[in-house]
Amino acid sequence: YGVRAAADVYFGKELDELTLAECASIIGITNNPSIYSPYISEKTRERNKTRQELVLDEMLAQGYIDEAECRAAKAQTLVFKRGDNTTSSQEVYTYFEEVVISDVLDDLMEQRGVNRDTAWALLQRGGYSIISTMNPDIQQIVDEVYADRENLPKVTGSSQPLQSAIVIVDPYTGHIAALSGGTGEKDKSWLLNRATGTRRPPGSSIKPLSVYAPAMDAGLISPDTKFNDGADIKLSGTTWYPFNDDRKNLGVMSIQEAIVRSRNTISAQTLDLLTPTASFNFMTQKLGFSLNPADRDYAPLSVGQLTNGATVREMASAYTMFPGSGIRTEAISYTKIYDSEGKLIFENTPVRIPSISEQTAYWMTVILHNAVTGGTGAGANLGKMPTAGKTGTTTAMKDRWFCGFTPYYVAAVWTGYDKPEVMHSNVNPASAIFKKIMSRIHAELDVKKFPKPDNTYIKPIKGLDDVDFTIRYETTDGTLIDLFKGTGYVGELRTDEAKEISGYTPVSNTPREWTLGENPAKNILTIQYYYNAPPPSPTPTFPEISYPPFPTESPLPTYEPPIPSETAPPAETPAETPLPTDTVEV
C-alpha cells in the first residue's frame, strides 16, 4: 500500500490524522510486510511493535523528535482498524498470488539486472500494477475443493493429512487459470507451495512426454507398432529392465494398448530405440524440464523415477503440446506490469516451442483419450466432454498423479504426503480430484472435439508380427495327451519344457529352445512322454465257507406201483370204423 491507503487499511484514518506512533507503525511494515504486518498473526503484531519502537528511537537519534515525544509515542496503544485480535485473510497471500510475486521477481531481476532483495524493493515500493492470468471462477472452484479436506478422496496408511497440488492451464495461451499448492485452509503466507516449489517423481505420467511422443515424432514407432510385453527382453544399452505394476506380462501388443494399459516393459523397449540421450534432450530443450544429469538414463525417463522429480507446473506446461497441435506453451501467471503512472514496463509473453508434429500430437491425443475412456485413467473421465490423460504411480504408491486435458484446459494433479509414505486408496486420488474440479469447470462449456489436422498420416512402423504357435504333449507312439495354443511374435526365441502330467513321464526334462517363424502351421513343438502302465491288480481273496458234512448213507424213498383191483371192469375195445361205400374216380 501507499501511505495514504495504509492509513485507512491499518487505522481507518486519513493520512493527516495519523499520530506519530501510527506513522512509525506503518513505516515499520514497509521493510517486510509478511513479517511486520499486524494482520497476519499475533507474532507479526509483536514484531510490528518492536519495529515501531526502533523507528522512533532512530527518529530521536536523528533529531526529528524529542525524548518526550518518543516516550509518548511508545506508550500509545495502537488500535488497528481490524482490532487487536483479528487478522484478515486478505493479508495472507494465496498460493496464486505467491506464484505471481515470485514470477515477477524473477523477471524484474533479469530485466533490471538486480538481485532479489532489490527486486523486492522495486515490487513493494514501485507502485506497480500487475495483471495476472487467474480466472476467478475457476480459482474459486479449486479453492472450494482444496480448502476442505472432506472434499478429497479417502486415503489411509498415514497419520499425515493427504496433500495435493493442481495447476490448470489454457493450452493455447499458456495462461494459468487456477492453481493450489496444498490442501486445507491457508492461514499463512509463503507456506510450502507444492504446485511450484516441490519436486516429486511423476511415474508413468511422464511416458507420453519422455518416450512415446518423441519416439513417434522421430518415426521409430506408430500407434500400431507391436512390441512384446515380455519378462526377459534384453535392452541394447543397459542390463536394467523393469517389471509391470501388476507383475504380469501380456505378450505381443501395440503401442496404443501399451500406453492405455501402462506397460513399463514396452516403455523401456521404446526408450531403447529412442535412446536416453535423445529423450533427455527433448525433455530439457523442448519441454523445459529442469532435470538432474543423472536422469539421462533408462529408469528415470521410461518409468518416471526422476532423481529430483518434477513440479506440477512443469507437467501441466509440458502436456499443452498435445491439445496445442504439437506446440508446447510455457505456463505463465501474469501478462503485464505497469508502473505507478500506468506505463507498461514489462509484457510477459509465454514461450511457445514447436515440440512435435501436429500429426504426432493428434495420435497421442487419440491414444490418451482411450486411456481415459477404457484404461488406467478411467477415474478422470468427464463423460460427454472429450478427456485425455495419463496416470502416474511411483514406487509403493508414494506419489499418485494424473495429467490430463480437454479441448479447453490442461490440468496436472499430484497427490501424496509431505513426508513420502504409502497411500492406500480404492481409487487414484489424483484422477478423482481432476474429475471433481474439471467436471465443474466444464459444466457450462459447449462440448467440442480435440483439434484434428487436415493430414493425420503417420508412416506405419511394423514392429513385431504376432503369430500363433502350438505345443503338443503326446506319447512316444503319437497319442495326444494335451495341447497348448499361444501367440508370440515372428523371430521370438522361446524356451519351453515338459510339464508334469499325471500318469506320464517325459522322455526328457531338458528345456527346449525354438524360434517362432511366420507360418503358424510350422510353429509346433512336440514334447513326448512315456506311458506309465498302472500296477497289476492283486488277486482277490474270499473268506472260506463251511458246509455241513454230506451223509454217507442216505435212505432212498421206496416206490411201489398200485396193484389193480380184481373187480375192475375190463377195458372196452373200440369199434372199427366202416370204409366208405362210394367209389371215387381219380
C-alpha positions as a printed Julia matrix, in Angstrom:
586×3 Matrix{Float64}:
   0.0      0.0     0.0
   0.97     3.6    -0.41
   0.97     5.54    2.86
  -2.43     7.1     2.22
  -4.03     3.72    1.56
  -2.13     2.26    4.51
  -3.55     4.92    6.82
  -7.02     3.68    6.01
  -6.17    -0.05    5.88
  -4.41    -0.17    9.24
  -6.05     2.65   11.23
  -9.13     3.78    9.31
  -7.88     7.37    9.14
  -6.86     9.99    6.63
  -3.15    10.46    6.28
  -3.09    13.8     8.16
  -4.99    12.22   11.07
  -2.26     9.72   11.92
  -0.35    10.08   15.18
   3.41     9.8    15.41
   3.04     6.31   16.87
   0.81     5.23   13.99
   3.15     6.69   11.37
   6.08     4.77   12.86
   4.0      1.57   12.84
   3.17     1.93    9.14
   6.76     2.76    8.21
   7.88    -0.33   10.1
   5.64    -2.55    7.94
   7.21    -1.5     4.63
  10.51    -3.24    5.29
   8.83    -6.67    5.02
   5.02    -6.86    5.17
   4.96   -10.65    5.64
   6.99   -10.21    8.87
   5.74    -6.89   10.26
   2.09    -6.66    9.22
  -0.12    -6.62   12.34
  -2.84    -8.51   10.48
  -1.08   -11.82    9.83
  -0.63   -13.21   13.32
  -0.01   -12.33   16.94
   3.7    -12.83   16.35
   3.85   -10.37   13.44
   1.85    -7.86   15.54
   4.53    -8.11   18.25
   7.21    -7.64   15.62
   5.4     -4.57   14.35
   5.54    -3.02   17.82
   9.27    -3.79   18.15
   9.91    -2.32   14.73
   7.84     0.78   15.53
   9.92     1.49   18.61
  13.13     1.01   16.61
  11.9      3.64   14.12
  11.03     6.04   16.96
  14.47     5.56   18.53
  16.13     6.31   15.2
  13.98     9.45   14.75
  15.04    10.55   18.22
  18.71     9.88   17.41
  18.48    11.89   14.2
  16.73    14.82   15.9
  13.32    14.55   14.27
  11.57    14.13   17.65
  12.5     14.84   21.24
  12.64    12.49   24.23
   9.12    13.31   25.45
   7.58    12.72   22.02
   9.43     9.44   21.73
   8.23     8.2    25.15
   4.63     9.33   24.44
   4.57     7.59   21.05
   5.91     4.35   22.52
   3.32     4.48   25.28
   0.39     4.99   22.91
  -1.75     1.89   22.44
  -2.05     1.1    18.75
  -5.66     0.48   17.81
  -5.75    -1.15   14.42
  -8.77    -0.9    12.21
  -9.4     -4.63   12.34
  -8.86    -4.99   16.06
  -6.04    -6.24   18.19
  -7.03    -9.87   18.0
  -8.24   -10.24   14.42
  -6.39   -10.99   11.24
  -7.58   -10.58    7.7
  -7.44   -13.34    5.09
  -6.66   -10.55    2.61
  -3.3    -10.16    4.33
  -2.47   -13.83    3.75
  -1.25   -14.31    0.22
  -3.0    -17.02   -1.75
  -0.94   -19.65   -3.49
  -1.67   -17.96   -6.81
  -0.57   -14.54   -5.53
   2.67   -16.01   -4.26
   3.38   -17.57   -7.65
   2.71   -14.21   -9.35
   5.04   -12.41   -6.93
   7.79   -14.99   -7.44
   7.45   -14.83  -11.23
   7.51   -11.03  -11.22
  10.61   -11.01   -9.01
  12.41   -13.38  -11.39
  11.54   -11.21  -14.39
  12.49    -7.95  -12.65
  15.84    -9.44  -11.67
  16.5    -10.42  -15.27
  15.14    -7.24  -16.84
  16.77    -4.8   -14.44
  19.89    -6.83  -13.74
  19.39    -6.65   -9.97
  19.47    -9.11   -7.1
  16.36   -10.48   -5.38
  16.4     -8.01   -2.48
  16.44    -5.07   -4.88
  13.69    -6.64   -6.93
  11.64    -7.0    -3.72
  12.14    -3.32   -3.0
  11.03    -2.37   -6.52
   7.94    -4.54   -6.22
   6.94    -3.25   -2.78
   7.62     0.45   -3.3
   7.28     0.94   -7.03
   3.5      1.24   -7.07
   3.27    -1.42   -9.76
   0.05    -2.84  -11.15
   0.32    -6.48  -12.19
  -2.2     -8.2   -14.47
  -2.48   -11.87  -13.54
  -3.84   -14.73  -15.66
  -6.11   -16.06  -12.93
  -9.68   -16.96  -13.85
 -11.61   -16.07  -10.66
 -14.44   -18.53  -11.33
 -12.09   -21.45  -11.88
  -9.9    -20.44   -8.94
 -12.96   -20.39   -6.68
 -13.8    -23.97   -7.68
 -10.25   -25.08   -6.93
 -10.23   -23.29   -3.57
 -13.55   -24.82   -2.53
 -12.27   -28.34   -3.2
  -8.79   -27.9    -1.71
  -9.66   -25.86    1.38
 -11.88   -28.59    2.84
 -10.13   -31.95    3.09
 -13.52   -33.64    3.35
 -13.86   -32.96   -0.37
 -10.8    -35.08   -1.12
 -10.71   -38.85   -1.72
 -10.34   -41.05    1.33
  -6.78   -42.28    1.68
  -5.37   -44.38    4.52
  -1.93   -45.52    5.57
  -0.6    -42.44    7.36
  -1.34   -40.03   10.18
  -0.34   -37.17    7.88
  -3.06   -35.26    6.06
  -3.32   -36.0     2.35
  -1.61   -33.29    0.36
  -2.17   -32.34   -3.23
  -1.4    -29.66   -5.78
  -3.02   -28.69   -9.06
  -2.19   -26.35  -11.95
  -4.81   -25.6   -14.63
  -3.58   -24.02  -17.87
  -5.14   -22.74  -21.07
  -3.01   -24.71  -23.58
  -3.43   -22.15  -26.36
  -2.32   -19.06  -24.4
  -0.27   -20.61  -21.59
  -2.3    -18.65  -19.03
  -2.57   -20.36  -15.65
  -6.28   -20.17  -14.9
  -6.03   -21.5   -11.34
  -3.76   -23.41   -9.0
  -3.43   -24.64   -5.46
  -0.29   -25.57   -3.59
  -1.81   -27.58   -0.77
  -4.89   -28.9     0.99
  -6.64   -27.34    3.96
  -7.23   -23.7     4.84
  -4.23   -21.48    4.06
  -3.69   -19.3     7.14
  -0.17   -18.01    6.49
   1.77   -16.51    3.65
   4.69   -18.23    1.98
   3.9    -21.74    3.09
   5.25   -24.63    1.04
   3.71   -24.33   -2.41
   3.51   -27.88   -3.75
   2.41   -26.69   -7.19
   5.68   -24.92   -7.96
   8.04   -25.34   -5.01
   8.35   -29.12   -4.66
   9.55   -31.83   -6.99
   8.19   -35.35   -6.89
   8.76   -38.29   -9.28
   5.93   -38.34  -11.86
   5.82   -42.09  -12.52
   4.06   -43.23  -15.68
   2.58   -39.79  -16.36
   5.98   -38.93  -17.86
   5.85   -41.69  -20.52
   3.89   -39.72  -23.14
   6.38   -36.85  -22.74
   9.73   -38.58  -22.44
   9.2    -41.71  -24.54
   6.19   -42.11  -26.78
   5.74   -38.61  -28.26
   9.41   -38.09  -29.22
   9.74   -41.69  -30.49
   6.65   -41.34  -32.65
   7.8    -37.97  -33.92
  11.18   -39.49  -34.83
   9.49   -42.17  -36.93
  10.57   -45.0   -34.64
   7.04   -46.11  -33.76
   3.47   -45.61  -34.93
   0.27   -46.24  -32.94
   0.03   -49.86  -34.16
   3.69   -50.81  -33.81
   3.89   -54.05  -31.85
   6.21   -54.92  -29.02
   6.45   -57.89  -26.72
   5.35   -57.28  -23.16
   7.77   -59.95  -22.05
   9.6    -60.58  -18.81
  13.1    -61.21  -20.13
  13.68   -58.79  -23.01
  17.29   -57.69  -23.33
  17.78   -53.96  -23.94
  20.71   -52.83  -26.03
  22.01   -50.06  -23.77
  21.57   -51.44  -20.27
  21.19   -54.58  -18.2
  18.28   -52.93  -16.34
  14.75   -53.99  -17.19
  11.5    -53.07  -15.42
   8.52   -55.11  -14.34
   4.91   -54.03  -14.73
   2.87   -52.76  -11.81
   0.61   -55.83  -11.94
   3.69   -58.12  -12.09
   2.27   -59.71  -15.26
   3.43   -59.97  -18.87
   0.76   -59.98  -21.54
   2.67   -60.83  -24.71
   2.58   -59.0   -28.02
   0.62   -55.74  -28.1
   0.54   -52.43  -29.94
   1.87   -49.1   -28.72
  -1.74   -47.94  -28.29
  -2.51   -50.81  -25.93
   0.81   -50.42  -24.11
   0.02   -46.77  -23.27
  -3.59   -47.47  -22.35
  -2.52   -50.32  -20.05
   0.65   -48.53  -18.87
   3.13   -51.34  -19.59
   6.55   -50.43  -18.21
   8.31   -53.09  -20.26
   7.25   -51.58  -23.58
   8.08   -48.05  -22.44
  11.62   -49.26  -21.69
  11.9    -51.01  -25.08
  10.7    -47.87  -26.87
  13.21   -45.73  -24.99
  15.86   -48.23  -26.05
  15.07   -47.33  -29.67
  14.93   -43.59  -28.95
  17.98   -43.61  -26.6
  18.08   -41.91  -23.19
  20.17   -39.05  -24.58
  17.55   -38.12  -27.19
  14.81   -38.34  -24.56
  16.76   -36.21  -22.06
  17.43   -33.53  -24.68
  13.77   -33.48  -25.7
  12.62   -33.08  -22.09
  15.04   -30.26  -21.29
  15.2    -28.39  -24.6
  11.67   -28.8   -25.95
   9.58   -29.21  -22.81
  11.51   -27.01  -20.38
  12.12   -29.54  -17.59
  14.92   -28.97  -15.09
  16.42   -32.45  -14.86
  19.39   -33.8   -12.98
  22.21   -35.04  -15.28
  21.73   -38.47  -13.69
  18.3    -38.6   -15.3
  19.89   -39.31  -18.68
  19.13   -42.99  -18.08
  16.52   -45.69  -18.57
  14.69   -45.84  -15.23
  14.2    -42.07  -14.81
  12.94   -41.49  -18.35
  10.98   -44.68  -19.11
   9.1    -45.09  -15.82
   9.38   -41.59  -14.32
  11.68   -42.21  -11.39
  13.42   -38.85  -11.81
  16.27   -38.07   -9.43
  14.79   -34.79   -8.16
  11.3    -35.19   -9.57
   9.22   -32.64  -11.48
   6.92   -29.82  -10.42
   3.2    -29.86  -11.1
   3.64   -26.67  -13.13
   6.26   -28.33  -15.36
   3.97   -31.27  -16.03
   0.99   -29.04  -16.88
   3.09   -26.91  -19.2
   4.52   -29.96  -21.0
   1.08   -31.5   -21.62
  -0.03   -28.37  -23.51
   1.74   -29.74  -26.6
  -0.97   -32.35  -27.13
  -4.08   -30.13  -27.41
  -1.78   -27.38  -28.72
  -1.17   -29.27  -32.0
   2.43   -30.0   -31.09
   3.37   -26.61  -29.65
   4.37   -26.55  -26.0
   3.32   -23.26  -24.4
   5.0    -22.15  -21.19
   2.58   -21.75  -18.29
   2.6    -18.13  -17.05
   0.9    -16.48  -14.07
   0.77   -12.85  -15.23
   0.79   -10.92  -18.5
   1.75    -7.25  -17.84
   3.41    -4.94  -15.31
   2.5     -1.22  -15.22
   4.29     1.43  -13.16
   2.59     3.9   -10.82
   1.79     6.2   -13.75
   0.13     3.45  -15.79
   3.04     2.97  -18.16
   3.65    -0.58  -19.4
   7.13    -1.53  -18.21
   7.07    -5.28  -18.9
   4.97    -7.62  -21.02
   5.18   -11.29  -20.18
   4.8    -13.24  -23.41
   4.84   -17.03  -22.94
   7.5    -19.06  -24.68
   5.97   -21.23  -27.4
   8.16   -24.07  -28.66
   7.2    -26.4   -31.55
   7.94   -29.73  -29.93
   6.27   -32.43  -32.04
   4.36   -32.52  -35.31
   0.63   -31.91  -35.32
   0.19   -35.49  -36.56
   2.05   -36.88  -33.57
   0.09   -34.58  -31.25
  -3.17   -35.81  -32.77
  -2.38   -39.51  -32.45
  -1.03   -39.14  -28.93
  -4.27   -37.35  -28.04
  -6.3    -40.21  -29.52
  -4.34   -42.77  -27.52
  -4.51   -40.76  -24.27
  -8.24   -40.33  -24.84
  -8.51   -44.13  -24.99
  -6.54   -44.33  -21.73
  -9.31   -42.3   -20.07
 -12.29   -43.98  -21.69
 -11.08   -47.53  -21.13
  -7.67   -47.64  -19.48
  -5.83   -46.68  -16.33
  -7.23   -43.13  -16.42
 -10.89   -44.11  -16.35
 -11.35   -42.39  -12.98
 -10.88   -38.99  -14.68
 -13.48   -39.5   -17.41
 -15.71   -36.41  -17.82
 -18.41   -38.17  -19.83
 -19.52   -36.23  -22.89
 -16.64   -33.76  -22.73
 -13.65   -35.36  -24.51
 -10.9    -36.01  -21.99
  -7.41   -37.44  -22.41
  -4.59   -38.05  -19.99
  -2.24   -40.38  -18.17
  -1.95   -41.61  -14.61
   1.3    -41.88  -12.73
   2.22   -44.01   -9.73
   5.65   -44.22   -8.11
   7.23   -46.99   -6.08
   4.99   -48.24   -3.27
   2.32   -45.71   -4.31
   4.01   -42.82   -2.51
   3.03   -40.44   -5.31
  -0.11   -40.56   -7.43
  -0.53   -38.29  -10.46
  -2.98   -37.53  -13.19
  -2.07   -35.23  -16.06
  -4.93   -34.68  -18.45
  -6.62   -32.28  -20.8
  -9.82   -31.38  -22.6
 -10.29   -29.18  -25.68
 -10.35   -26.24  -23.21
  -7.81   -26.81  -20.42
  -4.83   -28.85  -19.26
  -4.68   -29.85  -15.59
  -1.89   -31.64  -13.73
  -2.67   -33.07  -10.29
  -0.27   -34.56   -7.73
  -1.28   -36.32   -4.51
   0.82   -37.7    -1.69
   2.25   -36.86    1.73
   4.84   -34.22    2.57
   6.92   -37.0     4.09
   6.53   -39.73    1.46
   4.56   -42.73    2.68
   2.43   -45.41    1.09
  -1.09   -44.31    0.14
  -3.91   -46.83    0.39
  -6.94   -45.91   -1.69
  -9.56   -47.67   -3.79
  -9.08   -45.05   -6.5
  -6.28   -42.92   -7.86
  -6.86   -39.8    -5.73
  -5.29   -37.54   -8.36
  -7.74   -38.78  -11.01
 -10.64   -38.27   -8.61
  -9.6    -34.66   -7.85
  -9.15   -33.95  -11.56
 -12.67   -35.19  -12.26
 -14.26   -33.32   -9.34
 -12.76   -29.98  -10.36
 -12.79   -30.29  -14.14
 -16.38   -31.52  -14.29
 -17.5    -28.32  -12.55
 -15.33   -26.14  -14.8
 -16.74   -27.73  -17.95
 -20.36   -27.97  -16.78
 -21.44   -24.9   -18.77
 -18.97   -25.22  -21.66
 -20.03   -26.49  -25.08
 -18.86   -29.98  -25.94
 -16.28   -29.83  -28.7
 -13.68   -32.09  -30.24
  -9.92   -32.06  -29.9
  -8.01   -30.28  -32.67
  -7.52   -32.52  -35.73
  -5.11   -31.65  -38.53
  -6.13   -31.98  -42.17
  -3.44   -34.61  -42.62
  -3.26   -37.23  -39.87
  -1.0    -39.67  -41.72
   1.89   -41.22  -39.84
   4.11   -43.76  -41.57
   3.23   -47.17  -40.12
   6.08   -48.92  -38.35
   5.58   -52.67  -38.36
   7.42   -53.76  -35.25
   6.75   -57.35  -34.23
   4.43   -59.65  -36.23
   2.35   -61.74  -33.9
   1.99   -65.38  -34.83
   0.23   -68.39  -33.32
   2.09   -71.41  -32.02
   1.2    -74.81  -30.62
   2.78   -77.12  -28.07
   1.76   -80.81  -28.32
   2.15   -83.1   -25.35
   1.98   -86.7   -26.68
   3.14   -90.23  -26.01
   6.01   -91.85  -27.88
   3.52   -93.55  -30.17
   1.92   -90.21  -31.12
  -1.16   -90.33  -28.89
  -2.16   -86.77  -27.92
  -2.21   -86.12  -24.18
  -2.64   -82.33  -24.02
  -2.43   -79.25  -26.27
  -1.41   -75.62  -25.64
  -2.05   -72.8   -28.12
  -0.47   -69.37  -27.67
   0.56   -66.21  -29.5
   4.1    -64.94  -29.86
   5.93   -62.94  -32.46
   7.96   -63.8   -35.51
  11.57   -64.35  -34.51
  10.78   -64.91  -30.84
  13.17   -67.3   -29.13
  11.11   -69.41  -26.78
  12.21   -71.84  -24.1
   9.64   -74.48  -23.16
   9.93   -77.62  -21.09
   7.89   -80.67  -20.26
   5.16   -80.13  -17.74
   4.03   -82.6   -15.15
   1.18   -84.82  -16.37
  -0.25   -87.48  -14.14
   0.42   -91.0   -15.4
   3.16   -89.97  -17.81
   6.93   -89.47  -17.65
   8.64   -87.03  -20.02
  11.21   -88.52  -22.35
  13.49   -85.55  -21.48
  13.42   -82.83  -18.82
  15.85   -80.64  -20.72
  14.25   -77.26  -21.71
  13.76   -76.89  -25.47
  14.73   -73.67  -27.25
  12.95   -72.89  -30.51
  12.24   -69.85  -32.67
   8.83   -68.86  -34.0
   8.54   -68.41  -37.75
   5.98   -66.72  -39.98
   3.95   -69.88  -40.67
   1.76   -70.9   -37.7
   1.41   -74.41  -39.17
   5.13   -74.9   -38.63
   5.24   -73.34  -35.17
   4.61   -76.64  -33.42
   6.72   -78.03  -30.59
   6.21   -81.67  -29.65
   7.13   -82.89  -26.19
   6.96   -86.68  -25.73
   6.1    -88.81  -22.72
   6.29   -92.45  -21.72
   3.04   -94.0   -20.63
   3.26   -95.26  -17.08
   1.24   -98.63  -17.02
  -0.75   -98.96  -13.82
   0.48  -101.82  -11.48
  -1.38  -105.16  -11.78
  -4.35  -105.51   -9.51
  -3.85  -108.09   -6.68
  -5.87  -111.42   -6.87
  -8.92  -111.02   -4.73
  -9.28  -113.38   -1.73
 -12.57  -114.57   -0.38
 -13.4   -115.95    3.07
 -13.78  -119.74    3.39
 -17.33  -121.02    3.7
 -18.08  -124.08    5.95
 -20.62  -126.59    4.67
 -22.26  -129.37    6.77
 -20.84  -132.93    6.15
 -22.57  -134.95    3.43
 -24.21  -138.09    4.98
 -22.61  -141.43    3.93
 -25.9   -143.49    4.0
 -28.94  -141.75    2.82
 -32.23  -143.75    2.87
 -33.9   -143.61   -0.53
 -37.66  -143.47   -0.73
 -39.38  -146.69   -1.99
 -41.96  -146.68   -4.72
 -44.45  -149.47   -5.25
 -46.92  -149.19   -8.13
 -50.53  -149.73   -7.17
 -51.94  -153.27   -7.71
 -55.09  -153.25   -9.85
 -58.28  -154.44   -8.25
 -59.66  -157.88   -9.39
 -63.14  -156.42   -9.68
 -62.22  -153.7   -12.12
 -64.2   -153.87  -15.35
 -62.28  -154.81  -18.46
 -61.48  -152.08  -20.93
 -63.78  -151.78  -23.93
 -62.37  -152.38  -27.4
 -63.33  -149.59  -29.74
 -65.48  -150.48  -32.78
 -63.92  -150.47  -36.24
 -64.76  -147.52  -38.44
 -66.59  -148.72  -41.58
 -64.99  -147.83  -45.01
 -66.95  -145.63  -47.37
 -69.06  -147.44  -49.99
 -68.88  -144.77  -52.66
 -66.25  -145.19  -55.36
 -64.4   -142.07  -56.46
 -62.52  -141.86  -59.7
 -59.15  -140.16  -59.51
